[in-house]
PDB file of C-alpha atoms in Angstrom:
ATOM      1  CA  MET A 554       0.000   0.000   0.000  1.00 55.00           C
ATOM      2  CA  SER A 555       1.468   3.307  -1.063  1.00 62.00           C
ATOM      3  CA  TYR A 556       1.647   6.531   0.879  1.00 64.00           C
ATOM      4  CA  THR A 557      -1.150   7.944  -1.311  1.00 63.00           C
ATOM      5  CA  ASP A 558      -3.354   4.953  -0.482  1.00 62.00           C
ATOM      6  CA  VAL A 559      -2.801   5.477   3.227  1.00 69.00           C
ATOM      7  CA  LEU A 560      -3.583   9.187   3.021  1.00 70.00           C
ATOM      8  CA  SER A 561      -6.647   8.578   0.891  1.00 69.00           C
ATOM      9  CA  ALA A 562      -7.945   5.898   3.281  1.00 72.00           C
ATOM     10  CA  ARG A 563      -7.304   8.162   6.270  1.00 80.00           C
ATOM     11  CA  LEU A 564      -9.180  11.026   4.600  1.00 78.00           C
ATOM     12  CA  ARG A 565     -12.119   8.749   3.821  1.00 77.00           C
ATOM     13  CA  ARG A 566     -12.226   7.537   7.442  1.00 82.00           C
ATOM     14  CA  GLN A 567     -12.195  11.127   8.691  1.00 86.00           C
ATOM     15  CA  GLN A 568     -15.035  12.048   6.352  1.00 82.00           C
ATOM     16  CA  ARG A 569     -17.083   9.087   7.548  1.00 82.00           C
ATOM     17  CA  GLN A 570     -16.360   9.982  11.168  1.00 89.00           C
ATOM     18  CA  GLN A 571     -17.501  13.565  10.532  1.00 89.00           C
ATOM     19  CA  LEU A 572     -20.689  12.273   8.930  1.00 86.00           C
ATOM     20  CA  ASP A 573     -21.391   9.999  11.907  1.00 88.00           C
ATOM     21  CA  THR A 574     -20.622  12.798  14.390  1.00 92.00           C
ATOM     22  CA  LYS A 575     -22.998  15.190  12.615  1.00 90.00           C
ATOM     23  CA  TYR A 576     -25.729  12.545  12.562  1.00 92.00           C
ATOM     24  CA  GLN A 577     -25.324  11.794  16.265  1.00 92.00           C
ATOM     25  CA  ALA A 578     -25.431  15.516  17.090  1.00 94.00           C
ATOM     26  CA  ASP A 579     -28.697  15.834  15.145  1.00 93.00           C
ATOM     27  CA  LEU A 580     -30.204  12.870  17.001  1.00 92.00           C
ATOM     28  CA  ASP A 581     -29.057  14.238  20.365  1.00 94.00           C
ATOM     29  CA  LYS A 582     -30.645  17.620  19.576  1.00 94.00           C
ATOM     30  CA  GLN A 583     -33.899  15.931  18.605  1.00 94.00           C
ATOM     31  CA  ALA A 584     -33.867  13.834  21.782  1.00 94.00           C
ATOM     32  CA  ARG A 585     -33.497  17.017  23.853  1.00 96.00           C
ATOM     33  CA  GLU A 586     -36.389  18.630  21.953  1.00 95.00           C
ATOM     34  CA  ARG A 587     -38.540  15.554  22.561  1.00 94.00           C
ATOM     35  CA  ALA A 588     -37.712  15.530  26.284  1.00 96.00           C
ATOM     36  CA  GLU A 589     -38.564  19.242  26.543  1.00 96.00           C
ATOM     37  CA  ALA A 590     -41.845  18.722  24.702  1.00 95.00           C
ATOM     38  CA  GLU A 591     -42.764  15.792  26.963  1.00 96.00           C
ATOM     39  CA  GLU A 592     -41.964  17.854  30.047  1.00 96.00           C
ATOM     40  CA  ASP A 593     -44.091  20.723  28.704  1.00 95.00           C
ATOM     41  CA  PHE A 594     -46.969  18.300  28.132  1.00 95.00           C
ATOM     42  CA  ARG A 595     -46.668  16.802  31.618  1.00 96.00           C
ATOM     43  CA  GLY A 596     -46.437  20.264  33.146  1.00 96.00           C
ATOM     44  CA  GLY A 597     -49.495  21.360  31.201  1.00 96.00           C
ATOM     45  CA  THR A 598     -51.572  18.382  32.307  1.00 96.00           C
ATOM     46  CA  ARG A 599     -50.459  18.923  35.909  1.00 96.00           C
ATOM     47  CA  SER A 600     -51.429  22.604  35.746  1.00 96.00           C
ATOM     48  CA  LEU A 601     -54.837  21.816  34.294  1.00 95.00           C
ATOM     49  CA  TYR A 602     -55.501  19.208  36.971  1.00 96.00           C
ATOM     50  CA  VAL A 603     -54.388  21.424  39.839  1.00 96.00           C
ATOM     51  CA  GLU A 604     -56.441  24.339  38.529  1.00 95.00           C
ATOM     52  CA  ALA A 605     -59.569  22.188  38.165  1.00 95.00           C
ATOM     53  CA  MET A 606     -59.172  20.633  41.616  1.00 94.00           C
ATOM     54  CA  GLU A 607     -58.632  24.043  43.212  1.00 95.00           C
ATOM     55  CA  LYS A 608     -61.803  25.325  41.556  1.00 93.00           C
ATOM     56  CA  LEU A 609     -63.741  22.304  42.808  1.00 91.00           C
ATOM     57  CA  ARG A 610     -62.261  22.690  46.283  1.00 91.00           C
ATOM     58  CA  ASP A 611     -63.186  26.382  46.452  1.00 90.00           C
ATOM     59  CA  LEU A 612     -66.613  25.955  44.841  1.00 88.00           C
ATOM     60  CA  PRO A 613     -68.641  25.352  48.036  1.00 84.00           C
ATOM     61  CA  GLN A 614     -67.200  28.474  49.677  1.00 86.00           C
ATOM     62  CA  GLN A 615     -67.871  30.572  46.583  1.00 85.00           C
ATOM     63  CA  LEU A 616     -71.441  29.321  46.355  1.00 83.00           C
ATOM     64  CA  ALA A 617     -72.048  29.908  50.049  1.00 81.00           C
ATOM     65  CA  ALA A 618     -70.637  33.428  49.758  1.00 83.00           C
ATOM     66  CA  ALA A 619     -72.970  34.072  46.846  1.00 80.00           C
ATOM     67  CA  GLY A 620     -75.883  32.613  48.792  1.00 79.00           C
ATOM     68  CA  LEU A 621     -76.451  29.755  46.336  1.00 75.00           C
ATOM     69  CA  TRP A 622     -77.471  26.315  47.556  1.00 72.00           C
ATOM     70  CA  GLY A 623     -78.712  23.138  46.015  1.00 69.00           C
ATOM     71  CA  GLY A 624     -78.305  22.028  42.429  1.00 73.00           C
ATOM     72  CA  SER A 625     -76.364  25.033  41.187  1.00 75.00           C
ATOM     73  CA  GLY A 626     -73.276  23.712  42.976  1.00 79.00           C
ATOM     74  CA  GLU A 627     -73.502  20.396  41.173  1.00 83.00           C
ATOM     75  CA  GLU A 628     -74.013  22.153  37.836  1.00 86.00           C
ATOM     76  CA  ARG A 629     -70.970  24.336  38.379  1.00 88.00           C
ATOM     77  CA  GLY A 630     -68.913  21.348  39.521  1.00 89.00           C
ATOM     78  CA  GLN A 631     -69.851  19.484  36.356  1.00 92.00           C
ATOM     79  CA  ALA A 632     -69.007  22.541  34.267  1.00 93.00           C
ATOM     80  CA  ILE A 633     -65.553  22.699  35.888  1.00 94.00           C
ATOM     81  CA  ARG A 634     -65.027  18.999  35.140  1.00 95.00           C
ATOM     82  CA  ARG A 635     -66.183  19.444  31.528  1.00 96.00           C
ATOM     83  CA  ASP A 636     -63.858  22.421  31.080  1.00 96.00           C
ATOM     84  CA  TYR A 637     -60.983  20.404  32.509  1.00 96.00           C
ATOM     85  CA  ILE A 638     -61.647  17.441  30.213  1.00 97.00           C
ATOM     86  CA  SER A 639     -61.999  19.728  27.199  1.00 97.00           C
ATOM     87  CA  ALA A 640     -58.748  21.559  27.970  1.00 97.00           C
ATOM     88  CA  LEU A 641     -56.998  18.235  28.581  1.00 97.00           C
ATOM     89  CA  ARG A 642     -58.167  16.895  25.199  1.00 97.00           C
ATOM     90  CA  GLU A 643     -56.896  20.039  23.468  1.00 97.00           C
ATOM     91  CA  LEU A 644     -53.549  19.652  25.211  1.00 96.00           C
ATOM     92  CA  GLU A 645     -53.399  15.990  24.164  1.00 97.00           C
ATOM     93  CA  LYS A 646     -54.168  16.926  20.552  1.00 97.00           C
ATOM     94  CA  ALA A 647     -51.390  19.518  20.614  1.00 96.00           C
ATOM     95  CA  TRP A 648     -49.024  16.929  22.100  1.00 96.00           C
ATOM     96  CA  ASP A 649     -49.985  14.413  19.387  1.00 96.00           C
ATOM     97  CA  ARG A 650     -49.227  17.026  16.699  1.00 96.00           C
ATOM     98  CA  LYS A 651     -45.897  17.882  18.322  1.00 95.00           C
ATOM     99  CA  ARG A 652     -44.958  14.216  18.717  1.00 95.00           C
ATOM    100  CA  GLN A 653     -45.835  13.559  15.073  1.00 97.00           C
ATOM    101  CA  SER A 654     -43.691  16.511  14.042  1.00 95.00           C
ATOM    102  CA  LEU A 655     -40.787  15.198  16.136  1.00 95.00           C
ATOM    103  CA  ASP A 656     -41.209  11.704  14.677  1.00 95.00           C
ATOM    104  CA  ASP A 657     -41.227  13.131  11.145  1.00 96.00           C
ATOM    105  CA  THR A 658     -38.077  15.138  11.838  1.00 94.00           C
ATOM    106  CA  GLU A 659     -36.325  12.085  13.254  1.00 93.00           C
ATOM    107  CA  LEU A 660     -37.372   9.989  10.255  1.00 94.00           C
ATOM    108  CA  ARG A 661     -36.068  12.662   7.855  1.00 94.00           C
ATOM    109  CA  THR A 662     -32.774  12.789   9.764  1.00 92.00           C
ATOM    110  CA  ARG A 663     -32.351   9.020   9.688  1.00 90.00           C
ATOM    111  CA  THR A 664     -33.278   8.868   5.988  1.00 93.00           C
ATOM    112  CA  ARG A 665     -30.881  11.701   5.145  1.00 91.00           C
ATOM    113  CA  TRP A 666     -28.130   9.966   7.095  1.00 89.00           C
ATOM    114  CA  ARG A 667     -28.717   6.644   5.290  1.00 90.00           C
ATOM    115  CA  GLU A 668     -28.608   8.454   1.938  1.00 92.00           C
ATOM    116  CA  GLU A 669     -25.436  10.319   2.889  1.00 87.00           C
ATOM    117  CA  VAL A 670     -23.777   7.115   4.109  1.00 86.00           C
ATOM    118  CA  GLU A 671     -24.732   5.321   0.907  1.00 89.00           C
ATOM    119  CA  GLU A 672     -23.358   8.219  -1.149  1.00 87.00           C
ATOM    120  CA  TRP A 673     -20.201   8.192   0.975  1.00 81.00           C
ATOM    121  CA  ARG A 674     -19.784   4.431   0.447  1.00 84.00           C
ATOM    122  CA  LEU A 675     -20.158   4.865  -3.294  1.00 87.00           C
ATOM    123  CA  LYS A 676     -17.627   7.703  -3.370  1.00 81.00           C
ATOM    124  CA  ASP A 677     -15.322   5.715  -1.096  1.00 78.00           C
ATOM    125  CA  ALA A 678     -15.474   2.698  -3.397  1.00 81.00           C
ATOM    126  CA  ILE A 679     -14.803   4.868  -6.455  1.00 82.00           C
ATOM    127  CA  ALA A 680     -11.911   6.643  -4.730  1.00 74.00           C
ATOM    128  CA  ALA A 681     -10.409   3.329  -3.605  1.00 74.00           C
ATOM    129  CA  LYS A 682     -10.648   1.875  -7.113  1.00 80.00           C
ATOM    130  CA  LEU A 683      -9.212   5.027  -8.662  1.00 76.00           C
ATOM    131  CA  THR A 684      -6.341   5.114  -6.185  1.00 71.00           C
ATOM    132  CA  SER A 685      -5.636   1.451  -6.790  1.00 73.00           C
ATOM    133  CA  ALA A 686      -5.764   1.856 -10.574  1.00 74.00           C
ATOM    134  CA  LEU A 687      -3.536   4.923 -10.524  1.00 69.00           C
ATOM    135  CA  THR A 688      -1.036   3.169  -8.276  1.00 69.00           C
ATOM    136  CA  ARG A 689      -0.972   0.066 -10.488  1.00 69.00           C
ATOM    137  CA  HIS A 690      -0.358   2.087 -13.637  1.00 66.00           C
ATOM    138  CA  GLY A 691       2.303   4.285 -12.160  1.00 62.00           C
ATOM    139  CA  ALA A 692       0.247   7.465 -12.387  1.00 49.00           C
ATOM    140  CA  HIS A 693       1.627   8.560  -9.054  1.00 48.00           C
ATOM    141  CA  ARG A 694       4.850   9.407 -10.884  1.00 50.00           C
ATOM    142  CA  ALA A 695       2.939  11.783 -13.122  1.00 46.00           C
ATOM    143  CA  ARG A 696       2.053  13.863 -10.057  1.00 49.00           C
ATOM    144  CA  VAL A 697      -1.657  13.139 -10.195  1.00 49.00           C
ATOM    145  CA  ARG A 698      -3.283  14.737  -7.203  1.00 54.00           C
ATOM    146  CA  LEU A 699      -6.372  13.117  -5.701  1.00 53.00           C
ATOM    147  CA  LEU A 700      -8.880  15.668  -4.524  1.00 56.00           C
ATOM    148  CA  PRO A 701     -10.818  15.065  -1.315  1.00 60.00           C
ATOM    149  CA  LEU A 702     -14.279  13.668  -1.732  1.00 58.00           C
ATOM    150  CA  ALA A 703     -16.875  16.423  -1.911  1.00 56.00           C
ATOM    151  CA  ALA A 704     -19.449  16.394   0.834  1.00 52.00           C
TER     152      ALA A 704
END
């Protein structure tokens, strides 16, 4: 193996390592975004629950202060529960949309990475064959310079 072969192989390994590093950084970023979105969702559901329970807890005092007794308390309690369930469903729908968006982004990243790796493998194979052919035919004496593979 000639000096040119060694340099060419080293360059190809570095390019592959850079590609893998970039891919891993993208996945790490997406994992952080997913964790933040999940925490936002959990925080939102917690807030909705606490707010609804506080309203239900304070309802008897509010009704008594307003001088209302009887069925109006039950109606208001049911309205608070309905509002809570409605808000929770909206939050869940928003979370489903966000999760779908995150899944789509991750799929695009993985697909792009597979395509880039396949392109890299093809370029690597071509470069290896070219280097081998040039070395066999003595082209290295003619000062042929191999350019780095374009990204």
